mmCIF file of C-alpha atoms in Angstrom:
data_model
loop_
_atom_site.group_PDB
_atom_site.id
_atom_site.type_symbol
_atom_site.label_atom_id
_atom_site.label_comp_id
_atom_site.label_asym_id
_atom_site.label_seq_id
_atom_site.Cartn_x
_atom_site.Cartn_y
_atom_site.Cartn_z
ATOM 1 C CA MET A 141 -7.631 7.713 14.667
ATOM 2 C CA ASP A 142 -7.318 4.765 17.015
ATOM 3 C CA LYS A 143 -3.944 3.117 17.502
ATOM 4 C CA SER A 144 -4.759 -0.190 15.774
ATOM 5 C CA LYS A 145 -6.104 1.562 12.661
ATOM 6 C CA SER A 146 -3.025 3.784 12.548
ATOM 7 C CA LYS A 147 -0.787 0.728 12.900
ATOM 8 C CA ILE A 148 -2.492 -1.009 9.975
ATOM 9 C CA LEU A 149 -2.294 2.056 7.726
ATOM 10 C CA THR A 150 1.375 2.572 8.625
ATOM 11 C CA ALA A 151 2.102 -1.081 7.849
ATOM 12 C CA LEU A 152 0.257 -0.852 4.537
ATOM 13 C CA GLY A 153 2.220 2.250 3.609
ATOM 14 C CA ARG A 154 5.524 0.563 4.364
ATOM 15 C CA LEU A 155 4.463 -2.474 2.380
ATOM 16 C CA ILE A 156 3.438 -0.440 -0.666
ATOM 17 C CA LYS A 157 6.691 1.511 -0.610
ATOM 18 C CA LYS A 158 8.819 -1.641 -0.197
ATOM 19 C CA ARG A 159 7.066 -3.321 -3.113
ATOM 20 C CA ARG A 160 7.279 -0.200 -5.281
ATOM 21 C CA MET A 161 10.999 0.136 -4.556
ATOM 22 C CA LYS A 162 11.535 -3.568 -5.290
ATOM 23 C CA LEU A 163 9.869 -3.027 -8.661
ATOM 24 C CA GLY A 164 12.081 0.020 -9.216
ATOM 25 C CA ILE A 165 9.177 2.309 -10.070
ATOM 26 C CA SER A 166 8.136 5.789 -8.987
ATOM 27 C CA GLN A 167 4.925 6.729 -7.220
ATOM 28 C CA GLU A 168 3.787 8.191 -10.515
ATOM 29 C CA GLU A 169 4.423 4.921 -12.351
ATOM 30 C CA LEU A 170 2.599 2.931 -9.668
ATOM 31 C CA GLY A 171 -0.267 5.388 -9.942
ATOM 32 C CA PHE A 172 -0.340 4.902 -13.706
ATOM 33 C CA ARG A 173 -0.289 1.108 -13.367
ATOM 34 C CA SER A 174 -2.994 1.211 -10.679
ATOM 35 C CA ASN A 175 -5.093 3.976 -12.229
ATOM 36 C CA LEU A 176 -4.658 5.992 -9.010
ATOM 37 C CA ASP A 177 -3.276 9.495 -8.535
ATOM 38 C CA ARG A 178 0.362 9.888 -7.459
ATOM 39 C CA THR A 179 -0.708 12.022 -4.498
ATOM 40 C CA TYR A 180 -3.016 9.212 -3.372
ATOM 41 C CA ILE A 181 -0.108 6.745 -3.570
ATOM 42 C CA SER A 182 1.973 9.176 -1.511
ATOM 43 C CA GLY A 183 -0.754 9.409 1.138
ATOM 44 C CA LEU A 184 -0.999 5.629 1.294
ATOM 45 C CA GLU A 185 2.754 5.264 1.710
ATOM 46 C CA ARG A 186 2.716 7.813 4.537
ATOM 47 C CA GLY A 187 -0.128 5.960 6.263
ATOM 48 C CA VAL A 188 -2.516 8.914 6.112
ATOM 49 C CA ARG A 189 -4.956 7.504 3.541
ATOM 50 C CA ASN A 190 -7.348 4.626 4.145
ATOM 51 C CA PRO A 191 -7.832 2.810 0.822
ATOM 52 C CA SER A 192 -11.101 1.333 -0.358
ATOM 53 C CA LEU A 193 -11.334 -2.301 -1.392
ATOM 54 C CA THR A 194 -11.330 -1.283 -5.048
ATOM 55 C CA ALA A 195 -8.180 0.783 -4.489
ATOM 56 C CA LEU A 196 -6.482 -2.241 -2.877
ATOM 57 C CA VAL A 197 -7.427 -4.376 -5.877
ATOM 58 C CA SER A 198 -6.010 -1.740 -8.237
ATOM 59 C CA LEU A 199 -2.843 -1.371 -6.158
ATOM 60 C CA ALA A 200 -2.230 -5.101 -6.047
ATOM 61 C CA ALA A 201 -2.608 -5.318 -9.824
ATOM 62 C CA GLY A 202 -0.278 -2.350 -10.260
ATOM 63 C CA MET A 203 2.332 -4.059 -8.078
ATOM 64 C CA ASP A 204 1.975 -7.396 -9.920
ATOM 65 C CA ILE A 205 0.673 -9.276 -6.877
ATOM 66 C CA THR A 206 -2.716 -10.649 -5.877
ATOM 67 C CA VAL A 207 -4.905 -9.037 -3.258
ATOM 68 C CA SER A 208 -4.462 -12.108 -1.057
ATOM 69 C CA GLU A 209 -0.666 -11.752 -1.282
ATOM 70 C CA LEU A 210 -0.987 -8.080 -0.385
ATOM 71 C CA LEU A 211 -3.103 -8.896 2.665
ATOM 72 C CA ASP A 212 -0.788 -11.729 3.745
ATOM 73 C CA HIS A 213 2.179 -9.358 3.586
ATOM 74 C CA LEU A 214 0.134 -6.719 5.408
ATOM 75 C CA GLU A 215 -0.454 -9.088 8.316
ATOM 76 C CA VAL A 216 3.283 -9.766 8.618
ATOM 77 C CA GLU A 217 4.179 -6.073 8.303
ATOM 78 C CA THR A 218 1.569 -5.094 10.919
ATOM 79 C CA ASN A 219 3.096 -7.559 13.369
ATOM 80 C CA ASN A 220 6.508 -5.929 12.811
ATOM 81 C CA ILE A 221 5.278 -2.544 14.072
ATOM 82 C CA GLU A 222 5.522 -2.009 17.804
#
């Protein structure tokens, strides 16, 4: 995996975990809300899974934010990774 792709996936994982923790929910609960498997959520948070657009839409809904908010936060989080 190239460095920029890895950086984006790491940033997305951090963002998902931060939001999930802010909501006070487990990976299982986020999976339930997003209609995604808990192990998939875990892989996303660890930066080892590359989500599809439909998965991002489901995740955003499960975290009570819009896709555009998710992507805006992703840009900021990506810039915070060295």
